Coordinates of C-alpha atoms and ligand atoms in Angstrom, one line a residue:
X510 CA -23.8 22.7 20.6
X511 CA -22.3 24.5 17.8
X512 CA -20.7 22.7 15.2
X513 CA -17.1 24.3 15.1
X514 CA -17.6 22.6 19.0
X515 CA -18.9 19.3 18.2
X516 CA -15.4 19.7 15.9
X517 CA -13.3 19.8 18.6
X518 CA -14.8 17.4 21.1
X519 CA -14.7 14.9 18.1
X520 CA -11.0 14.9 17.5
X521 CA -10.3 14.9 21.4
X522 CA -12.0 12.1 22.7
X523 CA -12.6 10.3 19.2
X524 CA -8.9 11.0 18.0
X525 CA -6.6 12.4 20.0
X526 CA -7.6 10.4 22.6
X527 CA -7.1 7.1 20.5
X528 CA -3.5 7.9 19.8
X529 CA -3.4 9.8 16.6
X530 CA -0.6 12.2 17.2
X531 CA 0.3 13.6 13.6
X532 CA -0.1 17.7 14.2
X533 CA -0.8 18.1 10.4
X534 CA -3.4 15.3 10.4
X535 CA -5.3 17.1 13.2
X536 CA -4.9 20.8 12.3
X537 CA -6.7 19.2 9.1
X538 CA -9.6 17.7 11.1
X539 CA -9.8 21.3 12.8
X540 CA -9.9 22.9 9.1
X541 CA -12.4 20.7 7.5
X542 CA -16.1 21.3 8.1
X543 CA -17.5 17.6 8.0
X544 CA -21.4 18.1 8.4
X545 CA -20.4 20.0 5.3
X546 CA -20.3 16.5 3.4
X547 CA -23.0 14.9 4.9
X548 CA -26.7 15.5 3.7
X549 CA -28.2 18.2 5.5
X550 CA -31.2 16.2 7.3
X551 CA -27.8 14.1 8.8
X552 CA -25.9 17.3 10.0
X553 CA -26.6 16.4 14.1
X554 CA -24.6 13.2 13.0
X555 CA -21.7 14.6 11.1
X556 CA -19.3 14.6 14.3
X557 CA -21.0 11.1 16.1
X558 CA -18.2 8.3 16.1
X559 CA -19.4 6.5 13.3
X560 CA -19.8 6.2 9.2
X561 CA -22.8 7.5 7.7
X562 CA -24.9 7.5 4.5
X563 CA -24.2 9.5 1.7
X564 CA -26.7 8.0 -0.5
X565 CA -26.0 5.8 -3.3
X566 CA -25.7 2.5 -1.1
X567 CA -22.6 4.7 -0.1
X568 CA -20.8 5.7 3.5
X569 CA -18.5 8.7 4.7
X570 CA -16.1 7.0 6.9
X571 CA -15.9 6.8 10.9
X572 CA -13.5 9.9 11.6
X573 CA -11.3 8.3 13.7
X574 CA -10.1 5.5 10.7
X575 CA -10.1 8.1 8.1
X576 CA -7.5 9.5 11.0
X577 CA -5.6 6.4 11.0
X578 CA -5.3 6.1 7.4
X579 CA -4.3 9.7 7.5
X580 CA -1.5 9.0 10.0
X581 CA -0.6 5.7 8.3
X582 CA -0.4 7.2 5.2
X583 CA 2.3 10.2 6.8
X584 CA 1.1 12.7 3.9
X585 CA 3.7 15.9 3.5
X586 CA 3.2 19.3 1.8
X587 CA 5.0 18.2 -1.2
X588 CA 3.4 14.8 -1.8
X589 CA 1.4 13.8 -4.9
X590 CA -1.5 11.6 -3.4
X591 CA -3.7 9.6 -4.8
X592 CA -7.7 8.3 -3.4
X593 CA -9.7 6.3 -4.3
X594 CA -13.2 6.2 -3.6
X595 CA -13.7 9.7 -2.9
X596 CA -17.5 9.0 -1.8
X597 CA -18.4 12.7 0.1
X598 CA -15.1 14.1 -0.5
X599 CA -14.4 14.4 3.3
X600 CA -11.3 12.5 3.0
X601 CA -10.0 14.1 -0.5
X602 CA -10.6 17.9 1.6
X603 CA -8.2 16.5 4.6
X604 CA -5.8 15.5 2.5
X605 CA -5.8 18.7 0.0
X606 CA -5.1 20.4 3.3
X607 CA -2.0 18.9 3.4
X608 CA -0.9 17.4 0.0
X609 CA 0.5 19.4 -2.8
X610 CA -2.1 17.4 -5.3
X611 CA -5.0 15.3 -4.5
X612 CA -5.8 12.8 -7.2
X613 CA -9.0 11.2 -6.5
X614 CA -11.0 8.2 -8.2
X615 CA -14.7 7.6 -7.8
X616 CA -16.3 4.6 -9.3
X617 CA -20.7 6.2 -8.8
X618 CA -20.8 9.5 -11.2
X619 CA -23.1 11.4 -9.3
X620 CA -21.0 11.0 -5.8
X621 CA -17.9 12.5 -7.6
X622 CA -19.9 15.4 -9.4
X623 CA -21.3 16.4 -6.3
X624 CA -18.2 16.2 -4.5
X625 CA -16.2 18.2 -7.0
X626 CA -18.6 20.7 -6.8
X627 CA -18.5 21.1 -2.6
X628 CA -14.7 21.2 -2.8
X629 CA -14.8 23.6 -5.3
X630 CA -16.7 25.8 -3.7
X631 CA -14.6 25.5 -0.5
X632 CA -11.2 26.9 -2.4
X633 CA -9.8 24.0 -3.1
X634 CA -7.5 24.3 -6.3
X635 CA -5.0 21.5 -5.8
X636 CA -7.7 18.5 -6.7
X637 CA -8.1 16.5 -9.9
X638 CA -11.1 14.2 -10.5
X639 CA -11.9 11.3 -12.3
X640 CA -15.2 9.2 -12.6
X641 CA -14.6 5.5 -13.0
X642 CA -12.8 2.6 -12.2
X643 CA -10.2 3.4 -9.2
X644 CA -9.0 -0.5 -9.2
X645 CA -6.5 0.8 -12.1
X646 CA -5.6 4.1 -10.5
X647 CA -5.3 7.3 -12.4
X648 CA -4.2 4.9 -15.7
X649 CA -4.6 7.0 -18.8
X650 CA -6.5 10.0 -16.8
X651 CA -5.5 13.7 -17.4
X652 CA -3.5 15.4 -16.1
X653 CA -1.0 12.5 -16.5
X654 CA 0.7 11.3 -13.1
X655 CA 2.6 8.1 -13.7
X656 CA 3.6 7.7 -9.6
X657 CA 2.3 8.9 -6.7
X658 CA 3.8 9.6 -3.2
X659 CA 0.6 8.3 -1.3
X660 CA -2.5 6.4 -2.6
X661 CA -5.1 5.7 0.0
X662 CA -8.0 3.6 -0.8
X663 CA -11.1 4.1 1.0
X664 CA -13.3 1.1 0.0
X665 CA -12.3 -2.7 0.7
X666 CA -10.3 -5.1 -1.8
X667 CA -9.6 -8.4 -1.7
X668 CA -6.3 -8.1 -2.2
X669 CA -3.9 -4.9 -3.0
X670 CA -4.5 -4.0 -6.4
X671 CA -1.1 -4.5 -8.9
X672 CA -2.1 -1.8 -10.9
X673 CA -1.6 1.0 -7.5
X674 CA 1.2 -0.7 -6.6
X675 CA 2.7 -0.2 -10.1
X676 CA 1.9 3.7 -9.5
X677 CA 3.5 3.9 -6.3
X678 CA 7.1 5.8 -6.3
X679 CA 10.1 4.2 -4.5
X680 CA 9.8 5.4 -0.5
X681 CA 6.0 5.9 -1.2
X682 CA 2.9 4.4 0.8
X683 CA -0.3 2.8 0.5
X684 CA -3.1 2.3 2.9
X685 CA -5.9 -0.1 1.8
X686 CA -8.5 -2.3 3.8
X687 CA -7.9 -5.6 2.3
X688 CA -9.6 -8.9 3.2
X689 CA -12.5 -10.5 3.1
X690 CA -16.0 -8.8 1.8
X691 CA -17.5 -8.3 5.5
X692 CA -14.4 -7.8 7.3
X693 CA -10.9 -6.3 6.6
X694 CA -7.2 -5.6 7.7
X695 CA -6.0 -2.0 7.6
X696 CA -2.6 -2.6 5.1
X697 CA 0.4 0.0 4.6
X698 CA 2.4 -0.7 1.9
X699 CA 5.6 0.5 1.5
X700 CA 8.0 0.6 -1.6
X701 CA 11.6 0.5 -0.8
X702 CA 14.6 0.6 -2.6
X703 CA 14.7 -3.0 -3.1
X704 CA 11.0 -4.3 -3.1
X705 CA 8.2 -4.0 -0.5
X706 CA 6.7 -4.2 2.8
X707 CA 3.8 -4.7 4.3
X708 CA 2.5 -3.9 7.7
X709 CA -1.0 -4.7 9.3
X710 CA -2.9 -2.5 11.5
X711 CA -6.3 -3.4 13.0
X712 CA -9.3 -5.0 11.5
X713 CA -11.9 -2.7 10.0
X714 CA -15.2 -2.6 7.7
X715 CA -15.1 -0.8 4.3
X716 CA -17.7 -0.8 1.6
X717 CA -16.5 -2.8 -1.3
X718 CA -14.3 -1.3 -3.7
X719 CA -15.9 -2.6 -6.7
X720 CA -14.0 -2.8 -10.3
X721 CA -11.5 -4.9 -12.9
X722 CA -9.0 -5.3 -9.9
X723 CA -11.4 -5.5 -6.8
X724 CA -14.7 -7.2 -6.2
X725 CA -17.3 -7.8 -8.7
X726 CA -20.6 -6.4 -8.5
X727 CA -23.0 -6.8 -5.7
Ligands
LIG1025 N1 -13.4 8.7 1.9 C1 -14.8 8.9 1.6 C2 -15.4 10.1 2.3 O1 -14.6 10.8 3.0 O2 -16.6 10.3 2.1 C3 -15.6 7.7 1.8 C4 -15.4 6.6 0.8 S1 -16.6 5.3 0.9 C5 -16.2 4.5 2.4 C6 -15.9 4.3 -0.4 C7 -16.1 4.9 -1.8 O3 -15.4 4.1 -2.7 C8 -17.6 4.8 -2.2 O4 -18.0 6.1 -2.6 C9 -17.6 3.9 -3.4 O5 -18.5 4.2 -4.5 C10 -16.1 4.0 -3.9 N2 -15.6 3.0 -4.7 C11 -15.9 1.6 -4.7 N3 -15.2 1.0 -5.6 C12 -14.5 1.9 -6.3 C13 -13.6 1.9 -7.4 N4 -13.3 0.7 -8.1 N5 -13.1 3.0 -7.9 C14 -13.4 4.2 -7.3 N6 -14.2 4.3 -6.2 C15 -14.8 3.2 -5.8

């Protein structure tokens, strides 16, 4: 089966028919050629319902929970967001496609360079890297963003990290798998007016994110 296909089949019965509804987050999935981020021996995997390798001990996520973090996360055009963990760059693509900037942290060097190169080569324009330590966010990074509108974390902490909720603007959000090492809870964040609130949604399994304000190393 073609690939453009395998696309469609995959946000039908993997995420449509789970209950993600958002019309930007799936004219997103239409747009963004995964196999593209997935090593080319894997390509007949790209659209399966699962994570896979990436190399470096490293995974692109299921589709359907990068969905729901999409969803969670309610991204608009004129929202600054900011990832971390931008692993492939699968994720960091989708949400270029619908953010006005995409800031996005990687902690491994090489997964980031060859990222940046992919999603340069698609056209993307509205993306700043950086290589290092997402735990702290985009703290002291160029171009300087003090807040952000969205930050979605791809990897799992044990806790939220006080440094992203210190760059979150008031009415923004912040989706994070948070828990323990093997097994996590799917948490929104939101800052209000007056303080914070938290809402859980559905246990998951992240890689670790691994830095000053998340685990140690392996
Ligand atoms: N969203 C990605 C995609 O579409 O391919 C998948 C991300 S993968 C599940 C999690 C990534 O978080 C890994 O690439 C890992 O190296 C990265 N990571 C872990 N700890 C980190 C940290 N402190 N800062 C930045 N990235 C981190």
């Amino acid at each position: 089966m073609k690939f453009e296909d395998q696309r469609k089949l995959m946000i039908q019965q993997q995420i449509e028919r789970r209950g993600i509804v958002d019309p930007r987050v799936l004219e997103a999935f239409y747009k963004v050629e995964r196999h593209l981020f997935v090593d080319e021996d894997a390509r007949h995997l790209a659209y399966n319902d699962s994570p896979l390798g990436i190399g470096s001990g490293q995974t692109i996520s299921q589709p359907y929970i990068v969905a729901l973090m999409m969803e969670l996360a309610d991204v608009q055009p004129d929202h600054k967001v900011l990832e971390i963990g931008t692993g492939s760059g699968y994720q960091t693509a989708l949400l270029a496609e619908i953010a006005k900037e995409v800031y996005t942290v990687e902690r491994i060097h090489v997964l980031i360079e060859r990222a940046k190169i992919l999603l340069q080569e698609l056209g993307y324009e509205n993306i700043f890297y950086k290589s290092g330590d997402g735990t702290r966010g985009w703290e002291g990074s160029f171009p300087v963003c003090k807040e952000f509108d969205r930050i979605i974390v791809s990897a799992a902490a044990p806790e939220v990290p006080a440094s992203l909720i210190e760059q979150l603007a008031i009415g923004g959000k912040l989706v994070i798998p948070a828990g323990q090492r093997s097994f996590q809870e799917l948490i929104l964040v939101e800052r209000k007016e007056n303080g914070y609130e938290e809402t859980r949604h559905g246990g998951c399994t992240f890689v670790p994110l691994i830095g000053e304000e998340g685990w140690h190393e392996y």
